[in-house]
Tab-separated table of C-alpha atoms in Angstrom:
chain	number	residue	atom	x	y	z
A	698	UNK	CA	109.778	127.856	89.071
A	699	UNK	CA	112.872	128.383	86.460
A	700	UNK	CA	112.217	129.973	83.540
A	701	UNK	CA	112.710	128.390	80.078
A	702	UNK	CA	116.387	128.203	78.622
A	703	UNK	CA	115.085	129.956	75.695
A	704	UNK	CA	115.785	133.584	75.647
A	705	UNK	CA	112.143	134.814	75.592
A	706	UNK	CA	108.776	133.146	76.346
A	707	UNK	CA	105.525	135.137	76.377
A	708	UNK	CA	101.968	133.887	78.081
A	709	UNK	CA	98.917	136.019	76.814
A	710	UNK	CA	96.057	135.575	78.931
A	711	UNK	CA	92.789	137.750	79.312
A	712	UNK	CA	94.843	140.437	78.026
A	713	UNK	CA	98.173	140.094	80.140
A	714	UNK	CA	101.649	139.478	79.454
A	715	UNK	CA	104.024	137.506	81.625
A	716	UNK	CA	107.676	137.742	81.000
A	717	UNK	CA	111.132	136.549	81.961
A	718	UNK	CA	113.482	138.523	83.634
A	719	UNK	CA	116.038	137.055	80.372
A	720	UNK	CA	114.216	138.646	77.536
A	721	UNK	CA	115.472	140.836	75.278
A	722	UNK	CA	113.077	143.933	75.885
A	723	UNK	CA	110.988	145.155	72.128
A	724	UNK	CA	108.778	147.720	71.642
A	725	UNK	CA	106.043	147.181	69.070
A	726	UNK	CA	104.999	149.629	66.643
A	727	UNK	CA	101.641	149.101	65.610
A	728	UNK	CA	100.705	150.933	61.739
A	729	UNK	CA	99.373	150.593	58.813
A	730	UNK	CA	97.491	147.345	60.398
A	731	UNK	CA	100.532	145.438	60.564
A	732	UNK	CA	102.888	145.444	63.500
A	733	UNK	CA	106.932	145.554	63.879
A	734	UNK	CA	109.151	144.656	66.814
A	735	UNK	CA	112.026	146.549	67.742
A	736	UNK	CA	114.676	144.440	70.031
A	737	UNK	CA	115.749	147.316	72.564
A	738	UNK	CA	119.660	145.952	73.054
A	739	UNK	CA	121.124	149.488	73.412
A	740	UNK	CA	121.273	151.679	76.447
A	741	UNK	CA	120.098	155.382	75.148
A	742	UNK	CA	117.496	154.533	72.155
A	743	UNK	CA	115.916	157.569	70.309
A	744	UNK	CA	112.662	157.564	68.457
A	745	UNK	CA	110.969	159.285	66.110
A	746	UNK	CA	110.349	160.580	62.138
A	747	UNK	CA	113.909	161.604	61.405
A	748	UNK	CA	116.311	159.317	60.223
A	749	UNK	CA	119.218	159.924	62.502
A	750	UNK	CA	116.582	158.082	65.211
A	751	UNK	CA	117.214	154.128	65.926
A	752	UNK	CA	113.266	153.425	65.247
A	753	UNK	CA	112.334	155.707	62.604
A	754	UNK	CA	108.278	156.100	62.721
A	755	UNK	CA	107.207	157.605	59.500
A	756	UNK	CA	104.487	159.516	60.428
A	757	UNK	CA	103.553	163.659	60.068
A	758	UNK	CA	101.731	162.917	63.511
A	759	UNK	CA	105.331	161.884	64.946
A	760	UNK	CA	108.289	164.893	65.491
A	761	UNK	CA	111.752	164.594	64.282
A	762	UNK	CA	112.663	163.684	67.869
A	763	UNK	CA	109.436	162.327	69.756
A	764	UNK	CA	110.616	160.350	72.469
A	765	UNK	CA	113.964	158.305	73.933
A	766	UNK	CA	114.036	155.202	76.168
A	767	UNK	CA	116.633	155.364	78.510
A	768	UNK	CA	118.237	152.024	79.954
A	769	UNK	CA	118.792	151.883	84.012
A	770	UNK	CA	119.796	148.506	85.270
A	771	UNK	CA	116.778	145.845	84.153
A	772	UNK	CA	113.924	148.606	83.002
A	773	UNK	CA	113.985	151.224	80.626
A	774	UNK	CA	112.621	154.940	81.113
A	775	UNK	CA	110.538	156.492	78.535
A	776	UNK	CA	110.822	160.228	77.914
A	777	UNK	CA	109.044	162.560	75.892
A	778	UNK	CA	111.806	165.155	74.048
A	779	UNK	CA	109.231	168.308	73.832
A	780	UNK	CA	107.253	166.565	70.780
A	781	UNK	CA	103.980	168.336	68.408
A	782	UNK	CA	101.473	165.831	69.844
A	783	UNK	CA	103.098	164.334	72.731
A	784	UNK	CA	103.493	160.844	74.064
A	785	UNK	CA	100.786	158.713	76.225
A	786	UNK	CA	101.456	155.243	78.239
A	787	UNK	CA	98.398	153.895	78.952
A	788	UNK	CA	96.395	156.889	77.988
A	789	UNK	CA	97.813	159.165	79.901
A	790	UNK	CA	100.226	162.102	78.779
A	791	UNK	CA	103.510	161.925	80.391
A	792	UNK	CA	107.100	163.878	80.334
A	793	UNK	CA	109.136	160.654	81.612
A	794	UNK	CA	107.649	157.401	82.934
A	795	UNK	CA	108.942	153.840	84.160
A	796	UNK	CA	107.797	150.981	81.538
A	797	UNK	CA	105.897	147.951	82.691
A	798	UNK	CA	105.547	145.046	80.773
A	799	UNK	CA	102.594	145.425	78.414
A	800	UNK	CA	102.304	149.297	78.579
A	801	UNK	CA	100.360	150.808	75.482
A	802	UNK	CA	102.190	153.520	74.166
A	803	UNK	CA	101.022	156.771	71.976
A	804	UNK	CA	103.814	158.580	69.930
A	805	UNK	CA	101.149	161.261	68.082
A	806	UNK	CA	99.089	158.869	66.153
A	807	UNK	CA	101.043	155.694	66.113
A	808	UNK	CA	100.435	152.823	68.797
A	809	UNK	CA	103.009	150.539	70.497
A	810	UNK	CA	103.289	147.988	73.444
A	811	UNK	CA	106.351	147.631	75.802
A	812	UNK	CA	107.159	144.146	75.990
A	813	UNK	CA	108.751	142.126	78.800
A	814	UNK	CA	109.661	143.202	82.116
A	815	UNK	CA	109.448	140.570	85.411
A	816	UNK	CA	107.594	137.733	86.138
A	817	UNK	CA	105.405	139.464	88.771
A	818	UNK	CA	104.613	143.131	87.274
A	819	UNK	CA	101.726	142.132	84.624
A	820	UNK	CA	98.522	144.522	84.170
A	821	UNK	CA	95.440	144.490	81.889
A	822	UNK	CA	95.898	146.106	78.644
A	823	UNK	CA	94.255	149.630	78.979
A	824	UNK	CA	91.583	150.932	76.458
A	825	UNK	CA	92.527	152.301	73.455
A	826	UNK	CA	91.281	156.034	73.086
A	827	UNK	CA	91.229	157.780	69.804
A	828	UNK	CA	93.269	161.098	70.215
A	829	UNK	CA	93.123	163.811	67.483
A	830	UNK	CA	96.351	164.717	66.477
A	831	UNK	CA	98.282	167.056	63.816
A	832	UNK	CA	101.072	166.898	61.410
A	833	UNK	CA	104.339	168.768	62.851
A	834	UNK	CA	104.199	172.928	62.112
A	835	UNK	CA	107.695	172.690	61.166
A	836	UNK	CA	110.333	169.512	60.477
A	837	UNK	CA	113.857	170.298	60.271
A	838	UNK	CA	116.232	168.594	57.250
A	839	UNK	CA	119.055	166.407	59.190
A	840	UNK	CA	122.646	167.497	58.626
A	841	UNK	CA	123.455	164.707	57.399
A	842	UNK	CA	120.848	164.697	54.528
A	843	UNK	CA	121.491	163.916	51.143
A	844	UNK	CA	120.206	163.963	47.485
A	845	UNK	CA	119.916	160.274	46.869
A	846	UNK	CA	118.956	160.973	42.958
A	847	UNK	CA	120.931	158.986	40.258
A	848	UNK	CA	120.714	162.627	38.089
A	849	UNK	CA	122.942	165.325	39.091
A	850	UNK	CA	121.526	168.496	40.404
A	851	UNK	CA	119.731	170.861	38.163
A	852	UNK	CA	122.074	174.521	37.871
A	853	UNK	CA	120.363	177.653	39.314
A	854	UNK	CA	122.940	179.716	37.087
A	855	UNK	CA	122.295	180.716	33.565
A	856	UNK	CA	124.120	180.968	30.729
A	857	UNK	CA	124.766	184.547	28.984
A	858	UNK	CA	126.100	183.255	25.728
A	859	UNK	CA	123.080	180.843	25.488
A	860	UNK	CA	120.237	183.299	24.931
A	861	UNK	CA	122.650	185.466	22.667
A	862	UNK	CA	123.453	182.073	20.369
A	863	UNK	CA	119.644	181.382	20.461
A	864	UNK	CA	118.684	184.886	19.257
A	865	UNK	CA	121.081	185.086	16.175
A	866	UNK	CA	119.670	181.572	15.088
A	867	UNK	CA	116.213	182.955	14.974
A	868	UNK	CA	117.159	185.924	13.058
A	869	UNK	CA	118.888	184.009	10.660
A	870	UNK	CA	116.009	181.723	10.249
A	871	UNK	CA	113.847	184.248	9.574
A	872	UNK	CA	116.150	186.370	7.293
A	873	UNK	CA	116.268	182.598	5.292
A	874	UNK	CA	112.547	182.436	4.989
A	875	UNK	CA	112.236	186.524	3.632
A	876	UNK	CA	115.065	185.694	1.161
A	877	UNK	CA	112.776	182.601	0.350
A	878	UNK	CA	109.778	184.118	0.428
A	879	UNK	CA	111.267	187.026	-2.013
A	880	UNK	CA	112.239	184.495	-4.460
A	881	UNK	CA	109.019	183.156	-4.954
A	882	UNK	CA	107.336	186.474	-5.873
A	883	UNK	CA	110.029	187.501	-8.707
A	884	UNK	CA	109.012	187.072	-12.251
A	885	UNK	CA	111.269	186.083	-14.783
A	886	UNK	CA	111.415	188.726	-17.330
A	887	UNK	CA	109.531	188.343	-20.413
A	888	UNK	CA	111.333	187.983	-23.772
């Protein structure tokens, strides 16, 4: 049987996926109750909370650099980079795994499913166990970060002159309101 001309076609059946070898490869990121799909074109894609990753997941549970999917010929690898809380396929913690079609995936907190791989390598989806995680101890700024306020940045360095200008003000303020106040208690002389 030939598979359809259109690039991807998907058959969900008592919790199975069947795939073309043709399909352009995604990775769904569940959160937040909605889902997105991430078309994996590129050879080498990173993932994780920083934005110098090509799917950003904002999430404390998720490191700076969770995970990367490595391309080799028609399936991609999934590796763990050293993250907080890990990374599970299927429930299970791993350092570097093949991807199957359908494979649930845990980065910390956040859920996602591998989709397509051949025609012929389909399993069940797995059950989904909750897994305690925590926020990252420590989250490094990128280099390439920037202040992306309108308002330019506030001075740490203070003014000498300022504080100097300030103080003669409010002593001749006051020495205005003793002249004032010395007015109003003279008499006129009596004739």
């Amino acid at each position: 049987m030939r598979p359809p001309s259109r690039w991807w076609f998907k058959i969900v059946a008592v919790g199975a996926a069947i795939c073309y070898r043709n399909v352009v490869r995604r990775l769904m990121i569940t959160k937040g109750g909605g889902t997105v799909p991430h078309e994996l074109t590129e050879q080498l894609v990173t993932i994780g909370r920083s934005p110098e990753n090509m799917i950003v997941i904002d999430d404390p549970s998720v490191s700076g650099k969770h995970a990367q999917l490595q391309a080799t010929g028609d399936d991609y690898h999934l590796s763990d980079l050293d993250s907080t809380n890990g990374t599970r396929v299927n429930g299970e913690v791993i350092t570097s795994v093949l991807l199957r079609a359908a494979d649930r995936i845990r980065f910390g907190k956040v859920e996602a499913c591998f989709e397509c791989e051949a025609l012929d390598e389909t399993q069940p989806l797995p059950r989904v166990a909750e897994v305690e995680a925590r926020a990252a101890a420590v989250s490094a700024r990128p280099a390439d970060f920037a202040n992306a306020s309108p308002f330019q940045k506030r001075r740490s360095e203070r003014d000498p002159v300022r504080p100097v200008i300030y103080g003669v003000a409010a002593l001749a303020i006051l020495a205005f309101l003793g002249s004032m106040v010395a007015l109003a208690q003279m008499h006129s002389p009596i004739p």
